[in-house]
Amino acid sequence: MKRILAAGAMLVGTAMSAQAADLAVKAPYLKAPVLAVYNWTGFYMGVNAGVGISRDRVQHDFTNDSLYLAPQGAFGGGQIGYNWQGDSLLGPIVYGLEADIQGAGLSDGHTNVGGGIGGLTPTAYGSKVDWFGTVRGRVGLATGPVLSYFTGGYAYGNVKTTVTEGGVAAFSDNRTAGGWTVGSGVEASLGGNWTGKVEYLYLNLGNRTDTFLGQSLNSEIRENIFRVGLNYRIGGNSLYSPVVAANWTGWYLGGNVGSGTGRDRSSLTANGTTERFNLAPDGINGGVQAGYNWQAGNWVYGIEADIQGSSQKDNKTTGSLGTIAYDATLPWFGTVRGRVGYSVGQSLFYATGGYAYGGVKTKVTQGAFGGTVDKTQGGYAVGGGIETPFKLLGLFGPNWTSKTEYLYVDLGSNTAIVPGTVATLTTNVTEHVFRTGLNYHFSTPVVAKY
């Protein structure tokens, strides 16, 4: 009996030891990690840089012409602001207030036309913007660490205008002008407290009439601003680390819409005299794009082609004492570009550049005479942008992305005799394009979970 009990005890002990051993080697139970929720609320400050192009219409009774002065150049500065994030039917909504100040080098001294009696007095115009600033509200929709927004508010800047007649300074003005601004942009997290943005602003700095030497000069000050920025969020999501880079490899197809502003340096030579002026077609662009991406780690390389229809037009420029009217249009254009970018989580920051081409039409009319110079011109395009997952009310799946992009397009120079005249027109066509688009990716989806 004792032997039986002892054997039973040994069996029980052995079983308990085996169970203890099994418990010892089992993996501990761990909860799934919680994905950090990105919140835009808080103060931020940062820096920015970009390019600007003015479209300042002037009407001068000394020349009887309507002309566009087009100061262009680079600028840079800083901004500070505050965001509040809340909820809405469309998803997380962000309200903000931002102020910025910029040093600038936008200038133009190209325009020189005939003025005075018989148009025999060479009249040159100069325009410069050396600083400007804005105080704006912002409102946008947040998709995790990506914010798409509209912005608008007060704008101000220093504007210098000069008029020289027959080589003698006739007018000079240096003033601070005020007005309003509207625009849009996309801002995305770079990790920690850092964010990057791309933004477009339209500045209207008002109209002005100046009188001098018995003459009248009417000016309209309009600026188009394209810039990128870097912000540091004070007390923001300092521990936020972007999720693994999205898979961008594969084909995609999409559409886009945006605006364009031209700065076409032009001249007309007839009867031994030459007038220099800017043609400034502006309007809406829209079209389609297709491309392919290759990815190596976080780096993304691609090629993209697009074709655009355009309403860009300038039919207000006149010359030769108001007797010659110009009607410049850009009916269509396209590009074939390479792209190189870096994927930060679900956001792709990229630079792009390549070949550009487009149809350029300029109609020149003097009374019952005139004709149209119509040519397809080629050149180059450079720019950059941000592409991010697109999600709105659950209407779009994980294969969709949106992009916001700036392009500088140079279609080169063309010299031609205006049909039906003896005048020679020379035009160098350059365009600033800001657009947003949607892409559908045919390969592995770009998945965004926030």
Coordinates of C-alpha atoms in Angstrom, one line a residue:
M1 CA 0.0 0.0 0.0
K2 CA 2.8 2.4 0.9
R3 CA 4.5 1.5 -2.5
I4 CA 1.2 2.3 -4.3
L5 CA 0.8 5.7 -2.6
A6 CA 4.5 6.5 -3.2
A7 CA 4.1 5.7 -6.9
G8 CA 1.0 7.9 -7.1
A9 CA 2.7 10.8 -5.4
M10 CA 5.6 10.5 -7.9
L11 CA 3.2 10.6 -10.8
V12 CA 1.4 13.6 -9.4
G13 CA 4.7 15.4 -8.8
T14 CA 5.9 14.6 -12.2
A15 CA 2.7 16.0 -13.8
M16 CA 2.9 19.1 -11.8
S17 CA 6.5 19.6 -12.7
A18 CA 5.7 19.2 -16.4
Q19 CA 2.9 21.8 -16.2
A20 CA 5.2 24.2 -14.4
A21 CA 7.8 23.7 -17.1
D22 CA 5.1 24.4 -19.8
L23 CA 4.1 27.6 -18.0
A24 CA 7.7 28.7 -17.8
V25 CA 8.3 28.6 -21.5
K26 CA 5.1 30.2 -22.8
A27 CA 5.4 33.7 -24.2
P28 CA 4.0 36.4 -21.9
Y29 CA 0.8 38.1 -23.0
L30 CA 1.4 41.6 -24.4
K31 CA -1.2 44.1 -25.5
A32 CA -1.0 45.4 -29.0
P33 CA 0.9 48.7 -29.2
V34 CA -1.3 51.8 -29.4
L35 CA -0.7 54.0 -32.5
A36 CA 0.0 57.5 -31.4
V37 CA -2.8 59.9 -32.3
Y38 CA -1.5 63.0 -34.0
N39 CA -3.0 66.3 -32.7
W40 CA -2.3 69.7 -34.3
T41 CA -3.2 71.9 -31.3
G42 CA -0.5 74.2 -30.1
F43 CA 2.0 77.0 -30.9
Y44 CA 4.5 76.7 -33.7
M45 CA 7.2 78.7 -35.3
G46 CA 9.3 78.3 -38.4
V47 CA 11.0 79.5 -41.6
N48 CA 10.1 79.5 -45.3
A49 CA 11.5 80.3 -48.7
G50 CA 10.1 80.5 -52.2
V51 CA 9.5 82.5 -55.4
G52 CA 7.1 85.3 -56.2
I53 CA 5.7 86.8 -59.4
S54 CA 3.7 90.0 -59.5
R55 CA 1.1 91.0 -62.1
D56 CA 0.9 94.7 -61.6
R57 CA -1.2 96.4 -64.2
V58 CA -0.4 100.1 -64.9
Q59 CA -2.2 102.6 -67.0
H60 CA -0.3 105.8 -67.8
D61 CA -1.9 108.7 -69.8
F62 CA 1.6 109.8 -71.0
T63 CA 1.8 106.6 -73.1
N64 CA -1.9 105.8 -73.3
D65 CA -0.9 102.2 -72.7
S66 CA -2.1 99.4 -70.5
L67 CA 0.9 97.4 -69.3
Y68 CA 1.8 94.7 -66.8
L69 CA 4.9 95.1 -64.6
A70 CA 6.0 91.7 -63.4
P71 CA 8.5 91.8 -60.5
Q72 CA 9.9 88.3 -60.0
G73 CA 12.4 86.8 -57.6
A74 CA 13.1 84.9 -54.5
F75 CA 12.2 85.6 -50.9
G76 CA 12.6 84.1 -47.4
G77 CA 11.3 84.7 -43.9
G78 CA 9.7 83.3 -40.8
Q79 CA 6.2 82.6 -39.4
I80 CA 4.6 81.9 -36.1
G81 CA 1.1 80.6 -35.3
Y82 CA -1.3 78.6 -33.2
N83 CA -3.6 75.7 -34.1
W84 CA -6.8 74.4 -32.5
Q85 CA -8.0 70.9 -33.4
G86 CA -11.6 69.7 -33.0
D87 CA -14.1 67.4 -34.6
S88 CA -16.6 67.9 -37.5
L89 CA -18.8 65.8 -39.8
L90 CA -15.9 65.7 -42.3
G91 CA -13.4 64.5 -39.7
P92 CA -10.8 66.3 -37.5
I93 CA -10.8 70.0 -38.3
V94 CA -8.0 72.5 -37.5
Y95 CA -8.4 76.2 -37.0
G96 CA -5.4 78.4 -36.8
L97 CA -3.9 81.9 -36.8
E98 CA -0.6 82.7 -38.5
A99 CA 1.6 85.7 -39.0
D100 CA 4.7 85.9 -41.3
I101 CA 7.3 88.5 -42.5
Q102 CA 9.4 88.1 -45.6
G103 CA 12.5 89.7 -47.1
A104 CA 12.2 89.7 -50.9
G105 CA 14.0 90.5 -54.1
L106 CA 11.1 90.8 -56.6
S107 CA 12.0 93.3 -59.3
D108 CA 11.2 94.2 -62.9
G109 CA 12.9 96.8 -65.1
H110 CA 12.0 95.3 -68.6
T111 CA 9.2 97.5 -69.8
N112 CA 10.1 100.4 -72.1
V113 CA 7.6 101.9 -74.5
G114 CA 7.1 105.2 -76.4
G115 CA 5.3 108.1 -74.8
G116 CA 4.5 111.8 -75.2
I117 CA 3.7 113.5 -78.5
G118 CA 4.1 111.0 -81.4
G119 CA 5.4 108.4 -79.0
L120 CA 8.9 109.8 -79.4
T121 CA 9.8 109.8 -75.7
P122 CA 11.2 106.5 -74.4
T123 CA 9.3 105.7 -71.2
A124 CA 10.7 103.1 -68.9
Y125 CA 9.1 101.5 -65.8
G126 CA 10.6 99.9 -62.8
S127 CA 8.9 98.0 -59.9
K128 CA 10.3 96.3 -56.9
V129 CA 8.9 94.5 -53.7
D130 CA 11.6 94.2 -51.1
W131 CA 9.6 92.9 -48.2
F132 CA 6.0 91.8 -47.3
G133 CA 4.0 90.1 -44.6
T134 CA 0.6 88.6 -43.8
V135 CA -1.6 87.9 -40.8
R136 CA -4.0 85.1 -41.7
G137 CA -6.5 82.6 -40.4
R138 CA -6.3 79.0 -41.4
V139 CA -8.9 76.2 -41.5
G140 CA -8.3 72.7 -42.7
L141 CA -9.0 69.0 -42.4
A142 CA -6.5 66.7 -40.7
T143 CA -5.8 63.1 -41.7
G144 CA -3.5 62.1 -38.9
P145 CA -0.2 63.9 -39.5
V146 CA -1.3 65.5 -42.7
L147 CA -3.2 68.9 -42.8
S148 CA -4.8 70.3 -46.0
Y149 CA -5.9 73.9 -45.4
F150 CA -7.2 77.2 -46.8
T151 CA -5.9 80.5 -45.5
G152 CA -6.8 84.2 -45.8
G153 CA -6.4 87.5 -44.1
Y154 CA -4.5 90.8 -44.1
A155 CA -1.4 91.5 -46.3
Y156 CA 1.0 94.3 -46.5
G157 CA 4.3 95.1 -48.2
N158 CA 6.8 97.7 -49.4
V159 CA 6.4 98.6 -53.1
K160 CA 8.8 100.8 -55.1
T161 CA 7.7 102.2 -58.5
T162 CA 9.8 104.4 -60.9
V163 CA 9.0 106.0 -64.2
T164 CA 11.8 107.4 -66.4
E165 CA 10.9 109.6 -69.5
G166 CA 13.5 110.3 -72.1
G167 CA 16.2 109.2 -69.7
V168 CA 15.1 111.6 -67.0
A169 CA 13.5 110.4 -63.7
A170 CA 9.9 111.6 -63.8
F171 CA 8.4 109.7 -60.9
S172 CA 9.5 107.7 -57.9
D173 CA 7.5 106.2 -55.1
N174 CA 8.4 104.1 -52.1
R175 CA 5.5 103.1 -50.0
T176 CA 3.9 100.5 -47.7
A177 CA 0.8 99.1 -49.3
G178 CA -1.9 97.1 -47.5
G179 CA -4.7 94.7 -48.7
W180 CA -5.7 91.1 -48.4
T181 CA -4.5 87.6 -49.2
V182 CA -6.0 84.1 -49.8
G183 CA -4.4 80.8 -50.5
S184 CA -4.0 77.1 -49.7
G185 CA -1.5 74.5 -48.7
V186 CA -0.6 71.2 -47.3
E187 CA 1.5 70.6 -44.1
A188 CA 2.8 67.1 -43.0
S189 CA 4.7 65.7 -40.1
L190 CA 8.4 65.1 -40.5
G191 CA 8.6 63.3 -37.1
G192 CA 8.8 64.6 -33.6
N193 CA 7.8 68.3 -33.4
W194 CA 8.8 69.1 -37.0
T195 CA 6.5 69.6 -40.0
G196 CA 7.0 70.7 -43.6
K197 CA 4.6 72.5 -45.8
V198 CA 4.0 73.8 -49.4
E199 CA 1.8 76.8 -49.9
Y200 CA 0.4 79.3 -52.4
L201 CA -0.8 82.8 -51.6
Y202 CA -2.4 85.5 -53.7
L203 CA -1.8 89.0 -52.4
N204 CA -3.9 92.0 -53.4
L205 CA -2.1 95.1 -52.2
G206 CA -4.7 97.5 -53.6
N207 CA -5.0 100.1 -56.3
R208 CA -3.4 103.6 -56.4
T209 CA -3.5 106.7 -58.6
D210 CA -0.4 109.0 -58.6
T211 CA -0.2 112.4 -60.3
F212 CA 3.1 114.0 -61.4
L213 CA 4.2 116.6 -64.0
G214 CA 0.5 116.9 -65.1
Q215 CA 0.3 113.1 -65.7
S216 CA -1.7 110.3 -64.1
L217 CA -0.4 106.8 -63.3
N218 CA -2.9 104.1 -62.1
S219 CA -1.4 101.0 -60.5
E220 CA -2.8 97.7 -59.4
I221 CA -0.5 95.6 -57.1
R222 CA -1.0 91.9 -57.3
E223 CA 1.4 89.2 -56.1
N224 CA 1.5 85.4 -56.5
I225 CA 3.6 83.6 -53.8
F226 CA 4.8 80.0 -54.0
R227 CA 6.8 78.7 -51.0
V228 CA 7.9 75.8 -48.8
G229 CA 8.3 76.0 -45.1
L230 CA 9.6 74.2 -42.0
N231 CA 7.8 74.5 -38.7
Y232 CA 8.7 73.4 -35.1
R233 CA 5.7 72.7 -32.9
I234 CA 6.3 73.9 -29.4
G235 CA 5.0 71.3 -26.9
G236 CA 3.5 69.3 -29.8
N237 CA 3.7 65.6 -30.6
S238 CA 7.4 65.4 -29.6
L239 CA 7.2 61.6 -29.2
Y240 CA 5.4 61.0 -32.5
S241 CA 7.3 58.9 -34.9
P242 CA 6.0 58.3 -38.5
V243 CA 4.8 54.8 -39.3
V244 CA 6.8 52.7 -41.7
A245 CA 7.2 54.3 -45.2
A246 CA 4.3 53.7 -47.5
N247 CA 4.7 51.5 -50.5
W248 CA 4.8 53.8 -53.5
T249 CA 6.1 51.3 -56.2
G250 CA 3.9 50.9 -59.2
W251 CA 1.7 52.6 -61.8
Y252 CA -0.7 55.4 -61.1
L253 CA -3.2 57.6 -63.0
G254 CA -5.0 60.8 -62.0
G255 CA -6.3 64.3 -62.6
N256 CA -5.4 67.8 -61.5
V257 CA -6.6 71.4 -61.4
G258 CA -4.9 74.6 -60.5
S259 CA -3.9 78.1 -61.6
G260 CA -1.1 79.6 -63.8
T261 CA 0.5 83.0 -64.2
G262 CA 2.7 83.9 -67.0
R263 CA 5.6 86.4 -67.2
D264 CA 6.3 86.5 -70.9
R265 CA 9.1 88.9 -71.7
S266 CA 8.2 90.4 -75.1
S267 CA 9.2 93.0 -77.7
L268 CA 7.7 94.4 -80.9
T269 CA 9.9 95.9 -83.6
A270 CA 8.4 97.9 -86.4
N271 CA 9.6 100.9 -88.5
G272 CA 13.0 100.9 -86.8
T273 CA 11.6 101.2 -83.3
T274 CA 11.3 98.6 -80.5
E275 CA 9.0 98.5 -77.5
R276 CA 9.6 96.1 -74.6
F277 CA 6.8 94.8 -72.4
N278 CA 5.4 91.9 -70.5
L279 CA 2.6 89.7 -71.6
A280 CA 1.0 88.2 -68.4
P281 CA -1.6 85.5 -69.3
D282 CA -3.2 84.0 -66.2
G283 CA -6.1 81.6 -65.6
I284 CA -7.2 78.0 -64.6
N285 CA -5.3 74.9 -65.7
G286 CA -6.7 71.3 -65.6
G287 CA -5.7 67.9 -66.9
V288 CA -4.5 64.4 -66.3
Q289 CA -1.3 62.7 -65.3
A290 CA 0.1 59.2 -65.4
G291 CA 3.3 57.8 -63.9
Y292 CA 5.4 55.0 -62.4
N293 CA 7.3 54.9 -59.1
W294 CA 10.3 52.8 -57.9
Q295 CA 11.1 52.7 -54.2
A296 CA 14.3 51.9 -52.4
G297 CA 13.8 52.2 -48.6
N298 CA 12.3 55.6 -48.0
W299 CA 13.6 57.0 -51.3
V300 CA 11.1 57.1 -54.2
Y301 CA 12.1 57.6 -57.9
G302 CA 9.6 58.1 -60.6
I303 CA 8.6 59.4 -64.0
E304 CA 5.4 61.3 -64.8
A305 CA 3.7 62.7 -67.9
D306 CA 0.8 65.2 -67.9
I307 CA -1.3 67.1 -70.4
Q308 CA -3.2 70.3 -69.5
G309 CA -5.9 72.5 -70.9
S310 CA -5.6 76.1 -69.9
S311 CA -7.6 79.3 -69.8
Q312 CA -4.6 81.5 -69.3
K313 CA -5.1 84.8 -71.1
D314 CA -3.9 88.4 -71.3
N315 CA -6.0 90.7 -73.5
K316 CA -5.4 93.9 -71.6
T317 CA -1.9 94.8 -72.7
T318 CA -1.6 97.6 -75.3
G319 CA 1.4 99.4 -76.9
S320 CA 2.3 102.2 -79.4
L321 CA 0.3 104.9 -77.6
G322 CA -2.6 102.5 -77.1
T323 CA -3.0 101.7 -80.9
I324 CA -1.7 98.1 -80.8
A325 CA -3.6 95.5 -78.8
Y326 CA -2.3 92.2 -77.7
D327 CA -4.2 89.0 -76.9
A328 CA -1.9 86.3 -75.5
T329 CA -3.1 82.8 -74.6
L330 CA -1.7 79.5 -73.5
P331 CA -4.4 77.0 -74.7
W332 CA -2.6 73.9 -73.6
F333 CA 0.7 72.6 -72.3
G334 CA 2.2 69.4 -71.0
T335 CA 5.3 67.9 -69.3
V336 CA 7.4 64.7 -69.1
R337 CA 9.3 64.8 -65.8
G338 CA 11.4 62.7 -63.5
R339 CA 10.6 62.7 -59.7
V340 CA 12.8 62.0 -56.7
G341 CA 11.3 62.0 -53.2
Y342 CA 11.6 60.8 -49.6
S343 CA 8.7 59.1 -47.9
V344 CA 8.1 60.1 -44.3
G345 CA 5.5 57.7 -43.1
Q346 CA 2.5 58.1 -45.4
S347 CA 3.7 61.4 -46.9
L348 CA 6.0 61.7 -50.0
F349 CA 8.0 64.9 -50.3
Y350 CA 9.5 65.2 -53.8
A351 CA 11.3 67.4 -56.3
T352 CA 10.5 67.1 -60.1
G353 CA 12.0 68.3 -63.4
G354 CA 12.0 67.5 -67.1
Y355 CA 10.7 68.5 -70.5
A356 CA 7.8 70.9 -71.1
Y357 CA 5.9 71.9 -74.2
G358 CA 2.8 73.9 -75.1
G359 CA 0.9 75.9 -77.6
V360 CA 1.5 79.7 -77.5
K361 CA -0.8 82.1 -79.3
T362 CA -0.4 85.9 -79.5
K363 CA -2.7 88.0 -81.5
V364 CA -1.5 91.5 -82.5
T365 CA -4.0 94.0 -83.8
Q366 CA -3.6 97.6 -84.9
G367 CA -7.0 98.9 -86.2
A368 CA -8.0 96.7 -89.1
F369 CA -4.6 95.2 -89.5
G370 CA -2.8 92.4 -87.6
G371 CA -2.4 88.7 -87.3
T372 CA -1.7 85.8 -84.9
V373 CA 1.6 84.2 -84.1
D374 CA 0.8 80.5 -83.2
K375 CA 3.5 78.0 -82.3
T376 CA 4.1 74.9 -80.2
Q377 CA 7.2 75.6 -78.1
G378 CA 9.4 73.4 -76.0
G379 CA 11.5 73.9 -72.9
Y380 CA 11.8 72.6 -69.3
A381 CA 9.8 72.4 -66.1
V382 CA 11.1 72.2 -62.4
G383 CA 9.2 72.1 -59.2
G384 CA 8.3 70.1 -56.1
G385 CA 5.3 69.0 -54.0
I386 CA 3.8 66.7 -51.3
E387 CA 1.7 63.6 -52.0
T388 CA -0.3 62.0 -49.2
P389 CA -3.1 59.4 -48.7
F390 CA -6.6 60.8 -49.6
K391 CA -9.5 60.0 -47.4
L392 CA -12.8 62.0 -47.3
L393 CA -16.0 60.7 -45.8
G394 CA -15.0 57.1 -46.7
L395 CA -15.6 57.8 -50.4
F396 CA -12.1 56.9 -51.4
G397 CA -10.2 53.7 -50.8
P398 CA -6.6 53.2 -49.7
N399 CA -5.3 53.3 -53.3
W400 CA -6.0 57.0 -53.6
T401 CA -3.6 59.8 -52.9
S402 CA -3.7 63.6 -53.3
K403 CA -0.9 65.9 -54.3
T404 CA -0.1 69.6 -54.1
E405 CA 2.5 70.8 -56.5
Y406 CA 4.4 73.8 -57.8
L407 CA 6.0 74.0 -61.3
Y408 CA 8.0 76.6 -63.0
V409 CA 7.6 76.1 -66.8
D410 CA 10.0 77.8 -69.4
L411 CA 8.8 77.3 -73.0
G412 CA 11.7 79.2 -74.5
S413 CA 11.8 82.2 -76.9
N414 CA 10.2 82.6 -80.3
T415 CA 10.7 85.4 -82.9
A416 CA 8.3 85.7 -85.8
I417 CA 6.9 88.3 -88.2
V418 CA 3.3 89.0 -87.3
P419 CA 1.1 87.8 -90.2
G420 CA -0.3 90.7 -92.3
T421 CA 2.3 93.2 -90.9
V422 CA 6.0 94.2 -91.1
A423 CA 6.3 94.0 -87.3
T424 CA 8.5 91.4 -85.6
L425 CA 7.3 89.9 -82.3
T426 CA 9.7 88.2 -79.8
T427 CA 8.3 86.4 -76.8
N428 CA 10.0 84.4 -74.1
V429 CA 7.3 82.3 -72.4
T430 CA 7.6 81.4 -68.7
E431 CA 4.8 80.2 -66.4
H432 CA 4.3 79.6 -62.6
V433 CA 1.8 76.8 -62.0
F434 CA 0.3 75.7 -58.7
R435 CA -2.0 72.7 -58.7
T436 CA -3.6 69.9 -56.7
G437 CA -4.6 66.5 -57.9
L438 CA -5.8 63.0 -57.1
N439 CA -3.9 59.8 -58.1
Y440 CA -5.2 56.2 -58.2
H441 CA -2.4 53.6 -57.6
F442 CA -2.8 50.3 -59.3
S443 CA -0.3 48.4 -57.2
T444 CA -0.1 47.7 -53.4
P445 CA -2.4 50.3 -51.7
V446 CA -0.9 53.3 -49.9
V447 CA -2.6 52.4 -46.5
A448 CA -3.2 55.2 -44.0
K449 CA -4.5 54.3 -40.5
Y450 CA -5.0 57.1 -38.0

